[in-house]
Tab-separated table of C-alpha atoms and ligand atoms in Angstrom:
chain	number	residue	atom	x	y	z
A	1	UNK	CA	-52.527	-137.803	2.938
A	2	UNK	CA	-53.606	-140.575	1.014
A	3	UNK	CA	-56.684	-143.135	1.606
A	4	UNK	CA	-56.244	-146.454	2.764
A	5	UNK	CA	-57.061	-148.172	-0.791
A	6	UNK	CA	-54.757	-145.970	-2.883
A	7	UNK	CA	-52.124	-146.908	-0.046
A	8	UNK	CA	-52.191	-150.691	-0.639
A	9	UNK	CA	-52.090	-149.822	-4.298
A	10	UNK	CA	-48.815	-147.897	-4.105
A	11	UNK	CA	-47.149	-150.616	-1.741
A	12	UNK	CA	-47.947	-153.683	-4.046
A	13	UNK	CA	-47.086	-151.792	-7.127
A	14	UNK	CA	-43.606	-150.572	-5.651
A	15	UNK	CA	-42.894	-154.178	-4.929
A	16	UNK	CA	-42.103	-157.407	-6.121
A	17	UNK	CA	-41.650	-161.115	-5.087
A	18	UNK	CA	-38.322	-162.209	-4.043
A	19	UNK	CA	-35.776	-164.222	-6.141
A	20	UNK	CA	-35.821	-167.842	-6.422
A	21	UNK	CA	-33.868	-170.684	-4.039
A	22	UNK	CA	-33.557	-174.386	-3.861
A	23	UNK	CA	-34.443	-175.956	-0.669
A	24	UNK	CA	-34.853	-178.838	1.019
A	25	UNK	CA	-38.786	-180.046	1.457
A	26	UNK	CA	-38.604	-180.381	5.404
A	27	UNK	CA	-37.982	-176.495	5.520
A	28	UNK	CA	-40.660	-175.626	2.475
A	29	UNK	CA	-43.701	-175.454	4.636
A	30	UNK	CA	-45.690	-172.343	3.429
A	31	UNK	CA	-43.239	-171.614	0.830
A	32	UNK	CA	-44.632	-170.888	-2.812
A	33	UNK	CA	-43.221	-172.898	-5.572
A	34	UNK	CA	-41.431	-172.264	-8.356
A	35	UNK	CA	-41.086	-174.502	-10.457
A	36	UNK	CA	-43.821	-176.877	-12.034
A	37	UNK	CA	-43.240	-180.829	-10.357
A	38	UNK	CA	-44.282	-183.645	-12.162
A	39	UNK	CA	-44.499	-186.987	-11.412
A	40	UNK	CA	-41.571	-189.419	-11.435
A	41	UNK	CA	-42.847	-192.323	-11.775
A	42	UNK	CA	-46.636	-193.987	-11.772
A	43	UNK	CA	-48.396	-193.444	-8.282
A	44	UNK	CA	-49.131	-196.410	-7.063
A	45	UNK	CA	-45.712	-197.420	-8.579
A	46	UNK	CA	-47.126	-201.368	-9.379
A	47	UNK	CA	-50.641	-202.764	-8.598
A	48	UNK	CA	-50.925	-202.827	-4.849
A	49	UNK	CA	-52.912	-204.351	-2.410
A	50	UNK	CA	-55.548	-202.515	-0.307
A	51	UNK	CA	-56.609	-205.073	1.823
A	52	UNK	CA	-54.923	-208.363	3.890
A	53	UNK	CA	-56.460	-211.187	2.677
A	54	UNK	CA	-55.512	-213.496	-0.641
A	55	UNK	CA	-54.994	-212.732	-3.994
A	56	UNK	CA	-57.025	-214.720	-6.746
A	57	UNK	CA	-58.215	-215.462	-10.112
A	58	UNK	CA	-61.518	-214.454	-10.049
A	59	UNK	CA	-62.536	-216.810	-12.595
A	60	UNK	CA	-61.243	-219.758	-10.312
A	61	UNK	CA	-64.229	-218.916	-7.857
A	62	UNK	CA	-67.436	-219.571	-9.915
A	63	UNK	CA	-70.093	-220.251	-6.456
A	64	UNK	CA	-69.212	-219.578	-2.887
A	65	UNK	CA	-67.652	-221.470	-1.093
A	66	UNK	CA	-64.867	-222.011	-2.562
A	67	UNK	CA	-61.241	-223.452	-1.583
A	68	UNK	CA	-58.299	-222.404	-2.756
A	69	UNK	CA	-54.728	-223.935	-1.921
A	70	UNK	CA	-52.279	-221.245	-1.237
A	71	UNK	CA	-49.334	-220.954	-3.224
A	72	UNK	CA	-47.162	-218.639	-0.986
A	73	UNK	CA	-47.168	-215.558	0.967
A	74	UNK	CA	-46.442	-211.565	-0.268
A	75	UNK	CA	-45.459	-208.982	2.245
A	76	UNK	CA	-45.370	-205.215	1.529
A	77	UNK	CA	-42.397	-204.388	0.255
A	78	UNK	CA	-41.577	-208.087	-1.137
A	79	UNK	CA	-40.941	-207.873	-5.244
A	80	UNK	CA	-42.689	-210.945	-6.796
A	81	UNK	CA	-41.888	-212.776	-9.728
A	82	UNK	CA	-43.912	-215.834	-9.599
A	83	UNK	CA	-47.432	-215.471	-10.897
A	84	UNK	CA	-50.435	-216.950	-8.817
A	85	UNK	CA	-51.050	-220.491	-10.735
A	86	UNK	CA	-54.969	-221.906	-11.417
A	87	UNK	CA	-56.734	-223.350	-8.570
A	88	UNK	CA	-54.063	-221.530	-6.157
A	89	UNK	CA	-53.991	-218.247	-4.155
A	90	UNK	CA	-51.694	-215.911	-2.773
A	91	UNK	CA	-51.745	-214.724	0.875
A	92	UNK	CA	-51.234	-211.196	0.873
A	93	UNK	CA	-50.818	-207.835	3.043
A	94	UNK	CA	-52.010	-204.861	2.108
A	95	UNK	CA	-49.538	-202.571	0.392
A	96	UNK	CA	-48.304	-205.726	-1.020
A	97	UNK	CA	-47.570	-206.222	-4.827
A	98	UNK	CA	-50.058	-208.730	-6.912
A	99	UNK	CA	-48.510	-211.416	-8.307
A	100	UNK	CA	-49.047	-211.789	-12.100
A	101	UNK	CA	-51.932	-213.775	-12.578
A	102	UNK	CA	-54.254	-212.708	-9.760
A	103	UNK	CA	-56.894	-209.777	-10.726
A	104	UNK	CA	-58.572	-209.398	-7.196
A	105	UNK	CA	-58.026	-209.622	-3.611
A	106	UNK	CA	-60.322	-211.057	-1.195
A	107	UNK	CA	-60.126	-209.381	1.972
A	108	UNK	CA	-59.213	-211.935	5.274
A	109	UNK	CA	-62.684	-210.822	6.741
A	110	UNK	CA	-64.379	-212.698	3.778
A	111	UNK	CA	-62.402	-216.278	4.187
A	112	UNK	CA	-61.729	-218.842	6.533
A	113	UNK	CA	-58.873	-221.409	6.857
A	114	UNK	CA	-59.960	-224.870	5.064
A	115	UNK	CA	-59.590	-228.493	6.770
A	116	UNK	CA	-57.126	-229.510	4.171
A	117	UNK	CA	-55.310	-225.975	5.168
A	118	UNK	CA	-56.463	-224.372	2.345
A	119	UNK	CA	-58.472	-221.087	2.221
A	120	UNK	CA	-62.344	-221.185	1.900
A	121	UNK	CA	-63.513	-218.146	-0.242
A	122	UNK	CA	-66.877	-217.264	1.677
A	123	UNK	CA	-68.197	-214.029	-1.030
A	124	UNK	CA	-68.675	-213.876	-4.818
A	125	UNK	CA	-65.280	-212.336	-5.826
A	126	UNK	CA	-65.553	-208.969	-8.599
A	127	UNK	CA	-63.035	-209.040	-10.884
A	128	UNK	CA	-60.469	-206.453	-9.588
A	129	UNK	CA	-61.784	-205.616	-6.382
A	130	UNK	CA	-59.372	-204.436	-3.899
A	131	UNK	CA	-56.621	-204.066	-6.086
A	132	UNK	CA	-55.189	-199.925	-6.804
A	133	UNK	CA	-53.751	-200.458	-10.546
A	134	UNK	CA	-50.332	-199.043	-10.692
A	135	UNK	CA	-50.693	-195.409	-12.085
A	136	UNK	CA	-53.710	-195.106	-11.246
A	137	UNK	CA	-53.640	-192.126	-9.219
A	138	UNK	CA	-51.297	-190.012	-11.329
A	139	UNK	CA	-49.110	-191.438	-14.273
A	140	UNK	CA	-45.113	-190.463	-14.811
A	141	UNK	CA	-44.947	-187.658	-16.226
A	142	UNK	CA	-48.009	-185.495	-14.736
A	143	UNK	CA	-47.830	-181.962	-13.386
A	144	UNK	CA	-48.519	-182.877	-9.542
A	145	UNK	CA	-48.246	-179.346	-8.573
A	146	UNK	CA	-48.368	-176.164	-10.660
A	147	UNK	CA	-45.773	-173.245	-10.066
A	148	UNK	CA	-47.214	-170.722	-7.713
A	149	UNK	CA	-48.542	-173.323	-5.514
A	150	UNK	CA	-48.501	-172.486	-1.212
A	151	UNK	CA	-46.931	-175.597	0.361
A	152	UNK	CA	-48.863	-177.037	2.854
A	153	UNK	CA	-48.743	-180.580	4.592
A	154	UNK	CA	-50.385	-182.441	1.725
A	155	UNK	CA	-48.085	-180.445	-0.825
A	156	UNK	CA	-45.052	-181.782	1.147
A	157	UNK	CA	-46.370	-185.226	0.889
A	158	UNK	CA	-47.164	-185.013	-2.666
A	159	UNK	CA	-43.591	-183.785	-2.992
A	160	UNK	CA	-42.032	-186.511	-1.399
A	161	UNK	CA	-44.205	-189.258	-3.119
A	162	UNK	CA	-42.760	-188.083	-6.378
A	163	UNK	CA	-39.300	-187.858	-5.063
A	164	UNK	CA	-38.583	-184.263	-5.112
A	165	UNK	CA	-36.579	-183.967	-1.718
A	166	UNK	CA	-35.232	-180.215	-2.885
A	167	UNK	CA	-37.367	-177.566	-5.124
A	168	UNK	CA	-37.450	-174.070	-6.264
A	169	UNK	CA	-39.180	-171.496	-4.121
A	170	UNK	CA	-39.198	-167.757	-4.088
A	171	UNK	CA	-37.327	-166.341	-1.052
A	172	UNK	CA	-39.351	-165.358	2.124
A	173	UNK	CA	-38.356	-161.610	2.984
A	174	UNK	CA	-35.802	-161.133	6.018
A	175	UNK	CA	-37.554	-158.466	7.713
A	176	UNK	CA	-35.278	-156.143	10.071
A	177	UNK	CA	-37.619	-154.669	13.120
A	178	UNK	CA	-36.313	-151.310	15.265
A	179	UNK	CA	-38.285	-149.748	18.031
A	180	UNK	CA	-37.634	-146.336	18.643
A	181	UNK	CA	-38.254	-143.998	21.352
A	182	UNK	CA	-36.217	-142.290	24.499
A	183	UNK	CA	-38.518	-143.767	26.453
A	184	UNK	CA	-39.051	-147.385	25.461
A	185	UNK	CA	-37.594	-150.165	27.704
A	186	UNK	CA	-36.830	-154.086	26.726
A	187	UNK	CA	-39.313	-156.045	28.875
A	188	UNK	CA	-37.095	-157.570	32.103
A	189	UNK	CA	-35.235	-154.567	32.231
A	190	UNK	CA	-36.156	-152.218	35.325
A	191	UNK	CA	-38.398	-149.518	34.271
A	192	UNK	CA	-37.530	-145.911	35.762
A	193	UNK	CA	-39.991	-143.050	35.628
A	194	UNK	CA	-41.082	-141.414	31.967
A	195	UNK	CA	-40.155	-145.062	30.497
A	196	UNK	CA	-42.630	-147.631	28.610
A	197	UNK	CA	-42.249	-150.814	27.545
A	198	UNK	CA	-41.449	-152.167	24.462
A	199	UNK	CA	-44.286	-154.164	23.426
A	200	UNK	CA	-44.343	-153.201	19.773
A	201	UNK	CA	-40.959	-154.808	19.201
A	202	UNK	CA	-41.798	-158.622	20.416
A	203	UNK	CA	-45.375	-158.287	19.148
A	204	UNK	CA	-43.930	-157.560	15.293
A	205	UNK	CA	-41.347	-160.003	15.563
A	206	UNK	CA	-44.303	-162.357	16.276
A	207	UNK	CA	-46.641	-161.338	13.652
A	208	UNK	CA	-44.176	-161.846	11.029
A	209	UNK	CA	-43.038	-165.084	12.044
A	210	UNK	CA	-46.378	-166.125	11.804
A	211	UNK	CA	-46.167	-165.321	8.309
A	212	UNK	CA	-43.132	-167.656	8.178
A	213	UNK	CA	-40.975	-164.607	7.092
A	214	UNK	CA	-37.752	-164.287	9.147
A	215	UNK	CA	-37.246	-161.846	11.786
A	216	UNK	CA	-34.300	-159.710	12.302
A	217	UNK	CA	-34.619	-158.247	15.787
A	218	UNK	CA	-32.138	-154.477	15.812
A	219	UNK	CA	-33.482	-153.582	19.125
A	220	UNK	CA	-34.323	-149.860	20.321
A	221	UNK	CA	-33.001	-146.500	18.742
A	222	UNK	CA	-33.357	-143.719	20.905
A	223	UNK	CA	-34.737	-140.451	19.399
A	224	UNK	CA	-31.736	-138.953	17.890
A	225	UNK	CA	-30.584	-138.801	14.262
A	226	UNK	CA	-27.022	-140.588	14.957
A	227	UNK	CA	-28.787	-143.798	17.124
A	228	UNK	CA	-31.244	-143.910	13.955
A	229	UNK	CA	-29.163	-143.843	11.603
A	230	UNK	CA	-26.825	-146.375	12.852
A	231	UNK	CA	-29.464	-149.134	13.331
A	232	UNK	CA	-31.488	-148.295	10.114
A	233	UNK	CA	-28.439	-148.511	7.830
A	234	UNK	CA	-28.297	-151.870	9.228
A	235	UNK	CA	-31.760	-152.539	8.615
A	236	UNK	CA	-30.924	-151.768	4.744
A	237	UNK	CA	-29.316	-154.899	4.937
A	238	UNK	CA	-32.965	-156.481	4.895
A	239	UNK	CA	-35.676	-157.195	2.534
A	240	UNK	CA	-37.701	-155.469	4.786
A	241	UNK	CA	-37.366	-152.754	7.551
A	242	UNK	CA	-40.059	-152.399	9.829
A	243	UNK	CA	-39.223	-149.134	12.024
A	244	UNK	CA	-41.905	-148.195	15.063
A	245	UNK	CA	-42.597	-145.091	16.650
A	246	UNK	CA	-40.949	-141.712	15.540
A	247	UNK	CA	-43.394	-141.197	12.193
A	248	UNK	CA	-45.710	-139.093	13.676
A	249	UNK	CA	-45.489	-134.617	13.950
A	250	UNK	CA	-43.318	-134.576	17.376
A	251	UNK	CA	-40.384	-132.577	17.253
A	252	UNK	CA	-38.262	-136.007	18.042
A	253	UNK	CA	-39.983	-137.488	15.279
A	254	UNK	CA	-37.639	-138.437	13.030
A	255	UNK	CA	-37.853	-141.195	11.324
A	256	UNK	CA	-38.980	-139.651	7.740
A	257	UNK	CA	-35.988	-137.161	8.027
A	258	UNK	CA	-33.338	-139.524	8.888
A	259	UNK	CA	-35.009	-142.299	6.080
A	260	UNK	CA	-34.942	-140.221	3.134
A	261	UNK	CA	-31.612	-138.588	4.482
A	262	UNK	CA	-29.886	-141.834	4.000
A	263	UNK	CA	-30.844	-141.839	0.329
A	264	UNK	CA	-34.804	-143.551	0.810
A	265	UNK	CA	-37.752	-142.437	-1.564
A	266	UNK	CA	-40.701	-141.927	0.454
A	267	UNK	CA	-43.608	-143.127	-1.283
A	268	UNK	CA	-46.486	-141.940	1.241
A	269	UNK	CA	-46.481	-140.436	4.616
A	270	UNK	CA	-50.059	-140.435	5.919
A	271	UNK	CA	-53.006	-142.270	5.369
A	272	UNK	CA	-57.065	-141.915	5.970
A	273	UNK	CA	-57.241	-144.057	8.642
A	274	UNK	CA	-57.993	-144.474	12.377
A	275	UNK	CA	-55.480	-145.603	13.960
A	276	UNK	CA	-52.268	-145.090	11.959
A	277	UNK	CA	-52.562	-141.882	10.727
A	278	UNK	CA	-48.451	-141.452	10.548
A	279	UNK	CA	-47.872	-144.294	8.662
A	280	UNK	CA	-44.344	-144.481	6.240
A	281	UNK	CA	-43.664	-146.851	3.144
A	282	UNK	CA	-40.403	-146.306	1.294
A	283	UNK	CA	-38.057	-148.619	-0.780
A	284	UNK	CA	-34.372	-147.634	-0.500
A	285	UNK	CA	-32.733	-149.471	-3.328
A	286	UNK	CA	-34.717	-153.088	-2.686
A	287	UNK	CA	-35.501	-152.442	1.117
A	288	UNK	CA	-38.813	-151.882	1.814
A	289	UNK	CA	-39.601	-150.012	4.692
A	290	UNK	CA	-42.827	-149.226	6.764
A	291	UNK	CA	-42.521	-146.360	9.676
A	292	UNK	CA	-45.245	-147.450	11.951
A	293	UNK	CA	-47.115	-145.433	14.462
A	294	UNK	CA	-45.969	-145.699	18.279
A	295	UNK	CA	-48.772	-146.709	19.783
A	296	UNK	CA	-49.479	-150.751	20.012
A	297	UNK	CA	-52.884	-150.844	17.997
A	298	UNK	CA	-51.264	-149.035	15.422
A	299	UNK	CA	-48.607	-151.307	14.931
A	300	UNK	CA	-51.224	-154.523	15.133
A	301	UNK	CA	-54.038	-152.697	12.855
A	302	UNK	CA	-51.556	-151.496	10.232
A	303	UNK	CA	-49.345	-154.788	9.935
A	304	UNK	CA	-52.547	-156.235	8.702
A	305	UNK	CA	-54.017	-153.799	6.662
A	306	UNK	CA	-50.705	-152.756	4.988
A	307	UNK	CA	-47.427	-154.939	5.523
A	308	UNK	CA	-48.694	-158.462	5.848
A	309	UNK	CA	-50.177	-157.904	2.219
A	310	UNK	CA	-46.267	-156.542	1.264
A	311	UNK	CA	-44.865	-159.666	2.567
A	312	UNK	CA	-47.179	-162.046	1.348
A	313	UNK	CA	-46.393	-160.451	-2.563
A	314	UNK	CA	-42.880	-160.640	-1.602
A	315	UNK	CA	-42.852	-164.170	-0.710
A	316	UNK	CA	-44.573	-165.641	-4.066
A	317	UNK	CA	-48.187	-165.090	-3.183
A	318	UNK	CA	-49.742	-163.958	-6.291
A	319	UNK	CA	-53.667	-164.644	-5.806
A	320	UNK	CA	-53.451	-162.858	-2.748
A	321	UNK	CA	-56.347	-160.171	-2.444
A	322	UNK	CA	-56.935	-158.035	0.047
A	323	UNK	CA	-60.523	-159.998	1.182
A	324	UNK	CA	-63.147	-158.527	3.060
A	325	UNK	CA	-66.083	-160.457	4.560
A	326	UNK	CA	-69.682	-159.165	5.040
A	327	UNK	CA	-70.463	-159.966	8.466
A	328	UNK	CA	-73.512	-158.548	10.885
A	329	UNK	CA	-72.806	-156.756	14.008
A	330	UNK	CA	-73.562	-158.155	17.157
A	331	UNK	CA	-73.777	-154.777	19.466
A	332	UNK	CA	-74.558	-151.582	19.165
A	333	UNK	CA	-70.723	-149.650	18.510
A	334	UNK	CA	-70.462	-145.668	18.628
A	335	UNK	CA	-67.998	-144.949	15.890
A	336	UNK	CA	-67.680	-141.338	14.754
A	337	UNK	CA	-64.765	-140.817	12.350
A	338	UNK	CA	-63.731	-139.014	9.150
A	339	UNK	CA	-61.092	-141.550	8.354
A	340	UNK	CA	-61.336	-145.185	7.687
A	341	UNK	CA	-61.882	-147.169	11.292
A	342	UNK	CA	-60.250	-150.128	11.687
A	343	UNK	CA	-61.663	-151.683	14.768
A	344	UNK	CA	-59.876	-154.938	16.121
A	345	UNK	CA	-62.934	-157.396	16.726
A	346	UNK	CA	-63.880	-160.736	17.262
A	347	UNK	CA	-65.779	-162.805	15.017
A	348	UNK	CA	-68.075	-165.646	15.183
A	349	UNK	CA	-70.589	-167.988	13.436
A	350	UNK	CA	-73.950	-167.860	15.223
A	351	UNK	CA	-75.907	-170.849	12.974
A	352	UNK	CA	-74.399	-170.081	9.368
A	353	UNK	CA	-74.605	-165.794	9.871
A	354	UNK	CA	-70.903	-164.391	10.090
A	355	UNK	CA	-71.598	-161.960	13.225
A	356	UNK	CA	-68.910	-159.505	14.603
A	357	UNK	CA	-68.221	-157.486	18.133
A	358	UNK	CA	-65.582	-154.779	17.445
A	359	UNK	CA	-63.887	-153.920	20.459
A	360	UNK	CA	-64.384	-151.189	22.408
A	361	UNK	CA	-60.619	-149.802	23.162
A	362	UNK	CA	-59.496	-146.899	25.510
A	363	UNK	CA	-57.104	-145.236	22.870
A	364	UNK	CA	-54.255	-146.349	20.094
A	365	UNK	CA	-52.111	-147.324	23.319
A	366	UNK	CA	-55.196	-149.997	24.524
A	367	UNK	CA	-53.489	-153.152	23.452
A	368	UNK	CA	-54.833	-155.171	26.069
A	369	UNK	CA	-58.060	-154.319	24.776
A	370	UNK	CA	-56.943	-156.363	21.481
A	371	UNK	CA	-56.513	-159.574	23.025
A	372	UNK	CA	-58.567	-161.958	21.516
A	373	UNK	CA	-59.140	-160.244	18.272
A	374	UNK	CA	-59.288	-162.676	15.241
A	375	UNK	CA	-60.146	-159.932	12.344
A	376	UNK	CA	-60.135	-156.274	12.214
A	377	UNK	CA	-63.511	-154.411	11.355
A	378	UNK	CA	-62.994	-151.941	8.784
A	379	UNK	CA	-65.280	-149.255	9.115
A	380	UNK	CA	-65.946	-146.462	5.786
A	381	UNK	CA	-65.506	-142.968	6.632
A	382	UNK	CA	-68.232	-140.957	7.806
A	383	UNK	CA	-70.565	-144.006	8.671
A	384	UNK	CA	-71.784	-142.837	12.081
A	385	UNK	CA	-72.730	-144.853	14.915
A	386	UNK	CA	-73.206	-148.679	13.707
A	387	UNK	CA	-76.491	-150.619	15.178
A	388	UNK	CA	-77.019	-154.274	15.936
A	389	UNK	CA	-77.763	-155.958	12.549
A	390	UNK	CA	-76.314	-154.033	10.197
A	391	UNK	CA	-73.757	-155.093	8.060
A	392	UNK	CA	-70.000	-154.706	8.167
A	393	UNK	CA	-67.063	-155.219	6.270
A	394	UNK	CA	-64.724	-157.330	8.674
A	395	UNK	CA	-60.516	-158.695	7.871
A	396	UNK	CA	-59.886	-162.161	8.883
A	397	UNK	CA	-56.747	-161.843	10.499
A	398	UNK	CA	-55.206	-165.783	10.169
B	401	AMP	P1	-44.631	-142.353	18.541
B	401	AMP	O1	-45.239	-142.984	17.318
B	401	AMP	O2	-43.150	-142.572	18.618
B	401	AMP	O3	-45.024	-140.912	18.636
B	401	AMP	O4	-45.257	-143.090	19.789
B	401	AMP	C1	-46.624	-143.014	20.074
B	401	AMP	C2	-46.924	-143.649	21.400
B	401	AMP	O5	-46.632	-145.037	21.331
B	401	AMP	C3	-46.130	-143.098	22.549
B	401	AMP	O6	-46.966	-143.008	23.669
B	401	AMP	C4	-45.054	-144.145	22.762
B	401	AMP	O7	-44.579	-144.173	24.086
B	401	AMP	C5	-45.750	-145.405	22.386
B	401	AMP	N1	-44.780	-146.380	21.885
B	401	AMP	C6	-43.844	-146.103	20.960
B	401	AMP	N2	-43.095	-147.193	20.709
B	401	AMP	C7	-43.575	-148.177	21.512
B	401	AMP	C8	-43.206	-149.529	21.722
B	401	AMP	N3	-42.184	-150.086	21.057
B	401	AMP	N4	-43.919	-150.256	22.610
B	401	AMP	C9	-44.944	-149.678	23.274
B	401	AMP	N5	-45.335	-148.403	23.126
B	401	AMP	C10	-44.652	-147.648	22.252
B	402	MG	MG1	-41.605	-141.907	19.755
């Protein structure tokens, strides 16, 4: 039996990230890159417009008023070749290139239309106002976005913007999920007497997609050594094989038998905490596999505590850590354990204090009790009943 820290140690240290593919940026969202991007070209690409209005010569308005004939009109996405002449003004949109010649724009809210159809320039005019200099944002060339960087929405923009449409990422893990247990039943299928549902299956499927890993759902092995065997040699075929129920000391527990029978090294089997006592990591070959307790808290404590940091490595995530946050109970919470407690709990700001209610559950199996949770309160060993106001160590679960 090992504790809960040297646990997490073994799993990250027995893995690694995943190899590297090209794809497309509309599927790259929360990917990790792998490849440094630069810049293609100067962002803005030519001196642009930020305003509607009319481009000028600043030195053509010396004192306000002043009326300028207008030469022509630019539209975004117009190239321009003639330069604004003196005495003359371009009418312009924003987004628009300048036309050589002109150094500011005026915006539309600061003219009005002369008599003689001209345009009346109403404000003292800086030189360059209004105008975003081509480059000026990043030049050709730069590094946009560094190697190792999580794609999110502005990431995909910036990606676009410098015309990468397809990029290097590491892999996201395919992660193969079994339930197992005589008794478990797929929900919509009649339930008999002796029979549970299967509540662990849908609920990991649904935790790992969150993590935008892909789910490969193998359905329910009853709780004998052939059934086993015949869905977790299929789970092999994963980068991950998440197996639940069957780790624990039953007699028709067999997971750990029938795992390292089929040629997996068991790493750990047991660990210090409350719940998920049974828990299993083993590679076989590149699989990695987690044998998770039966009961539904187990399966939602320990995916967060031990397999969503597995995944995250395996996907790219390399300044991941493992982050605890103080935060200061809100009730009074009888906890008498020798292992490590994870609680699931809600958390909350009240003014800028982090404050925390673990729940109160009726057992491993209470996983209505969960609903609601948004972190998991991890408790030390031996700490004893825990009072209003005192601190805790709490695990953001998004
Ligand atoms: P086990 O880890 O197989 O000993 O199971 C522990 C408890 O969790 C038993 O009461 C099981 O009926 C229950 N259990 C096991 N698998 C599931 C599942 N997929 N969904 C809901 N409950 C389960
Ligand atoms: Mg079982």
């Amino acid at each position: 039996m090992i504790s809960a820290d040297r646990a997490i140690d073994t799993i990250l240290s027995n893995i690694d990230r995943l190899e590297i593919e090209d794809i497309d940026i509309h599927s790259a969202y929360d990917s990790v890159l792998a490849e440094d991007v630069k810049a293609d070209i100067d962002i803005p690409p030519f001196d642009k417009s930020a305003m509607d209005g009319y481009a000028v010569r600043a030195r053509d308005i010396t004192s306000v008023p002043a009326t300028l004939g207008i030469q022509n009109t630019v539209k975004a996405g117009d190239s321009v070749s003639e330069g604004v002449k003196s005495g003359l003004c371009v009418k312009i949109m924003t987004g628009a290139p300048v036309p050589s010649g002109a150094d500011s724009v005026v915006m539309v809210e600061d003219t009005q239309i002369a008599e003689d159809g001209g345009v009346e320039i109403l404000k003292e005019v800086e030189k360059g106002q209004n105008i975003c200099l081509q480059g000026e944002d990043v030049k050709k060339g730069t590094v946009v976005l560094k190697r190792n960087t999580v794609i999110d929405a502005p990431e995909i923009a910036i990606l676009s913007s410098v015309g990468k449409s397809v990029i290097s990422v590491y892999k996201k893990p395919e992660v193969a999920i079994i339930s197992t247990g005589n008794e478990i039943v797929e929900p919509g299928k009649p339930l008999k007497d002796g029979q549970i549902r299967n509540s662990n299956g849908p609920m990991l499927r649904s935790m790992v997609i969150s993590l935008g890993c892909k789910s490969r759902y193998l359905g329910i092995a009853a709780d004998t050594e052939p059934a086993l065997r015949k869905k977790i040699r299929d789970g092999f075929k994963s980068d991950v094989l998440l197996l639940s129920g069957g780790v624990s000391m039953g007699e028709y527990d067999l997971i750990p038998k029938v795992v390292s029978d089929l040629g997996a090294k068991i790493f750990f089997h047991k660990v210090l905490v409350k719940p998920g006592k049974p828990l299993l990591f083993a590679l076989k070959g590149k699989t990695v596999i987690f044998g998770i307790p039966g009961n539904p808290v187990s399966n939602f404590t320990t995916f967060h505590v031990f397999i969503k940091p597995a995944l995250l490595k395996m996907m790219g995530i390399t300044d991941f850590e493992v982050s605890l946050n103080e935060a200061i109970m809100d009730i009074d919470f009888k906890n008498r354990n020798e292992r490590v407690h994870i609680v699931p709990s809600r958390f909350f700001f009240k003014g800028t204090e982090l404050r925390v209610t673990p729940f109160t559950l009726n057992g491993s199996a209470d996983i209505i009790g969960c609903s609601k949770a948004n972190c998991l309160t991890i408790i030390e060993k031996n700490r004893g009943n825990i009072k209003k106001g005192e601190r805790v160590k709490v695990l953001p679960l998004n």
